[in-house]
Amino acid sequence: MSNKQNLKNINTYNLLYEFSHNYDKINIKEIEPIINDYIFEKDLSILIDRLVDIIFKELNEGNDAIVIKQHVLEYTNNRNITLQEIYNYLLNNQCKSNSIYLLGYFNYYGIGANSNKKMAIELYQNAAKLENKAAELSLINEYLYGKIVNKNYTTTFELSKNLAKEGYACALNNLGYCYENGYGTDINEEKAFELYQKAADLGNSGGMTNLGWCYYEGIGTDINYQKVCELFQKAADLGNSNGIFSLGYCYKEGIGTNVNEQKAFELYQKAVDLENLTAIYNLIWCYEGVGTDINKQKVFELSQKAANLGSSTAQYNIAYMYDIGIDVKKDTKQAIYWYKKSAEQGHQDAKKKLNELLKN
């Protein structure tokens, strides 16, 4: 059976066999009778493997981080163990790659402890050295899109290429992104298109969205607005926030469909609920009078949301609002706080404004 066929048949029970290198084979049928009683160390080990299975499967499908986290939390509910107990077990059992990775995941998202993304990434790196595929996918995402570590496109390309050889859809999508943008390799738009197509064919919603933008911009293929809308719709149906936002853009601009500003507004809101930053910016634009009534309070709330999600631009904008008193009561303390947050990410204007306020 080919890797492609194997991937199509992957489910949350057999993923353990794909990427756990430090465990004996487990008879899945034997797990169910004990799944609700995690008293013994063996049971906790099974739980940890299962959680990593869930995360890996959903990363591979292209699901959003907020969705994956919710599914992790749902799985641990009603299982006679607290998140703090799982965290403590992970902290004291770091000999297996799944435990190392999951401790990193818990630290990244503040599960069972306060969020510590720097520590999380170090743990991802340690697990990746042990060839843990969930850790490798998480590292790729950080190197490509994260704000905590410096971009490492060479490592991103190599990790993506190796995982893509094994037929993993998320890796195919990421490798396509590398070829499209020249990350760790020369730009090759035809190769990017081909890889996005493969990822989409394997059900990766991110690949569908990227393929849609290829058809929109003519990247490695001819422009085809009908395919643009169809692919964004498929990704949106799978719950991908970029697909949902992109479909909203189609309705706003009439790409492959009729203009419908109300529909665009609704889709942007749906993507915002999934913490999609691009959608947040576009919904701010909507609340300035496109597809809905002008609402300055909503503009501020959405800007605050984007700032909390780590956008340096949004942090600067919020700081400026507090600094000047635009749509919010003037508050120099809050202005300094958000200018500092933005400046720490390298925002030059934020650095200047921060210095000005600290001198006064």
PDB file of N, CA and C in Angstrom, residues 136 140 143 152-166 171 174-175 178-179 183-185:
ATOM      1  N   GLU A 136       7.900  17.709  14.979  1.00  0.00           N
ATOM      2  CA  GLU A 136       8.451  18.256  13.739  1.00  0.00           C
ATOM      3  C   GLU A 136       7.449  19.173  13.048  1.00  0.00           C
ATOM      4  N   ILE A 140       7.882  23.213  12.463  1.00  0.00           N
ATOM      5  CA  ILE A 140       7.735  23.828  11.136  1.00  0.00           C
ATOM      6  C   ILE A 140       6.814  25.036  11.222  1.00  0.00           C
ATOM      7  N   TYR A 143       8.672  27.913  12.926  1.00  0.00           N
ATOM      8  CA  TYR A 143       9.710  28.505  12.086  1.00  0.00           C
ATOM      9  C   TYR A 143       9.106  29.308  10.932  1.00  0.00           C
ATOM     10  N   ASN A 152      13.674  30.012  10.674  1.00  0.00           N
ATOM     11  CA  ASN A 152      14.725  29.074  10.292  1.00  0.00           C
ATOM     12  C   ASN A 152      14.237  28.321   9.062  1.00  0.00           C
ATOM     13  N   TYR A 153      14.407  28.955   7.904  1.00  0.00           N
ATOM     14  CA  TYR A 153      13.825  28.411   6.690  1.00  0.00           C
ATOM     15  C   TYR A 153      14.564  27.179   6.184  1.00  0.00           C
ATOM     16  N   THR A 154      15.863  27.096   6.478  1.00  0.00           N
ATOM     17  CA  THR A 154      16.622  25.915   6.049  1.00  0.00           C
ATOM     18  C   THR A 154      16.102  24.665   6.745  1.00  0.00           C
ATOM     19  N   THR A 155      15.938  24.750   8.061  1.00  0.00           N
ATOM     20  CA  THR A 155      15.410  23.626   8.824  1.00  0.00           C
ATOM     21  C   THR A 155      13.967  23.343   8.434  1.00  0.00           C
ATOM     22  N   THR A 156      13.188  24.399   8.241  1.00  0.00           N
ATOM     23  CA  THR A 156      11.793  24.245   7.825  1.00  0.00           C
ATOM     24  C   THR A 156      11.693  23.441   6.534  1.00  0.00           C
ATOM     25  N   PHE A 157      12.513  23.815   5.559  1.00  0.00           N
ATOM     26  CA  PHE A 157      12.479  23.139   4.262  1.00  0.00           C
ATOM     27  C   PHE A 157      12.875  21.672   4.399  1.00  0.00           C
ATOM     28  N   GLU A 158      13.932  21.402   5.143  1.00  0.00           N
ATOM     29  CA  GLU A 158      14.420  20.032   5.276  1.00  0.00           C
ATOM     30  C   GLU A 158      13.415  19.154   6.024  1.00  0.00           C
ATOM     31  N   LEU A 159      12.840  19.682   7.122  1.00  0.00           N
ATOM     32  CA  LEU A 159      11.843  18.919   7.865  1.00  0.00           C
ATOM     33  C   LEU A 159      10.616  18.645   6.998  1.00  0.00           C
ATOM     34  N   SER A 160      10.166  19.675   6.281  1.00  0.00           N
ATOM     35  CA  SER A 160       8.992  19.521   5.425  1.00  0.00           C
ATOM     36  C   SER A 160       9.248  18.519   4.315  1.00  0.00           C
ATOM     37  N   LYS A 161      10.442  18.589   3.717  1.00  0.00           N
ATOM     38  CA  LYS A 161      10.786  17.675   2.622  1.00  0.00           C
ATOM     39  C   LYS A 161      10.807  16.230   3.101  1.00  0.00           C
ATOM     40  N   ASN A 162      11.390  15.995   4.274  1.00  0.00           N
ATOM     41  CA  ASN A 162      11.480  14.633   4.803  1.00  0.00           C
ATOM     42  C   ASN A 162      10.103  14.070   5.142  1.00  0.00           C
ATOM     43  N   LEU A 163       9.255  14.897   5.754  1.00  0.00           N
ATOM     44  CA  LEU A 163       7.912  14.435   6.095  1.00  0.00           C
ATOM     45  C   LEU A 163       7.045  14.276   4.849  1.00  0.00           C
ATOM     46  N   ALA A 164       7.265  15.141   3.871  1.00  0.00           N
ATOM     47  CA  ALA A 164       6.504  15.043   2.620  1.00  0.00           C
ATOM     48  C   ALA A 164       6.814  13.736   1.899  1.00  0.00           C
ATOM     49  N   LYS A 165       8.051  13.270   1.995  1.00  0.00           N
ATOM     50  CA  LYS A 165       8.431  12.000   1.362  1.00  0.00           C
ATOM     51  C   LYS A 165       7.622  10.844   1.928  1.00  0.00           C
ATOM     52  N   GLU A 166       7.198  10.995   3.178  1.00  0.00           N
ATOM     53  CA  GLU A 166       6.388   9.953   3.814  1.00  0.00           C
ATOM     54  C   GLU A 166       4.899  10.125   3.523  1.00  0.00           C
ATOM     55  N   ALA A 171       2.829  18.343   5.684  1.00  0.00           N
ATOM     56  CA  ALA A 171       4.201  18.585   5.220  1.00  0.00           C
ATOM     57  C   ALA A 171       4.219  18.943   3.741  1.00  0.00           C
ATOM     58  N   ASN A 174       3.214  22.552   3.605  1.00  0.00           N
ATOM     59  CA  ASN A 174       4.294  23.432   4.062  1.00  0.00           C
ATOM     60  C   ASN A 174       5.452  23.479   3.061  1.00  0.00           C
ATOM     61  N   LEU A 175       5.731  22.343   2.453  1.00  0.00           N
ATOM     62  CA  LEU A 175       6.796  22.311   1.447  1.00  0.00           C
ATOM     63  C   LEU A 175       6.401  23.161   0.239  1.00  0.00           C
ATOM     64  N   CYS A 178       7.084  26.674   1.087  1.00  0.00           N
ATOM     65  CA  CYS A 178       8.510  26.976   0.966  1.00  0.00           C
ATOM     66  C   CYS A 178       8.881  27.263  -0.486  1.00  0.00           C
ATOM     67  N   TYR A 179       8.402  26.435  -1.398  1.00  0.00           N
ATOM     68  CA  TYR A 179       8.700  26.649  -2.821  1.00  0.00           C
ATOM     69  C   TYR A 179       8.048  27.918  -3.356  1.00  0.00           C
ATOM     70  N   TYR A 183      11.586  29.818   0.630  1.00  0.00           N
ATOM     71  CA  TYR A 183      12.070  29.586   1.991  1.00  0.00           C
ATOM     72  C   TYR A 183      12.919  28.317   2.038  1.00  0.00           C
ATOM     73  N   GLY A 184      14.216  28.481   2.186  1.00  0.00           N
ATOM     74  CA  GLY A 184      15.125  27.344   2.256  1.00  0.00           C
ATOM     75  C   GLY A 184      15.414  26.712   0.916  1.00  0.00           C
ATOM     76  N   THR A 185      14.894  27.311  -0.142  1.00  0.00           N
ATOM     77  CA  THR A 185      15.090  26.783  -1.497  1.00  0.00           C
ATOM     78  C   THR A 185      14.785  27.897  -2.489  1.00  0.00           C
TER      79      THR A 185
END
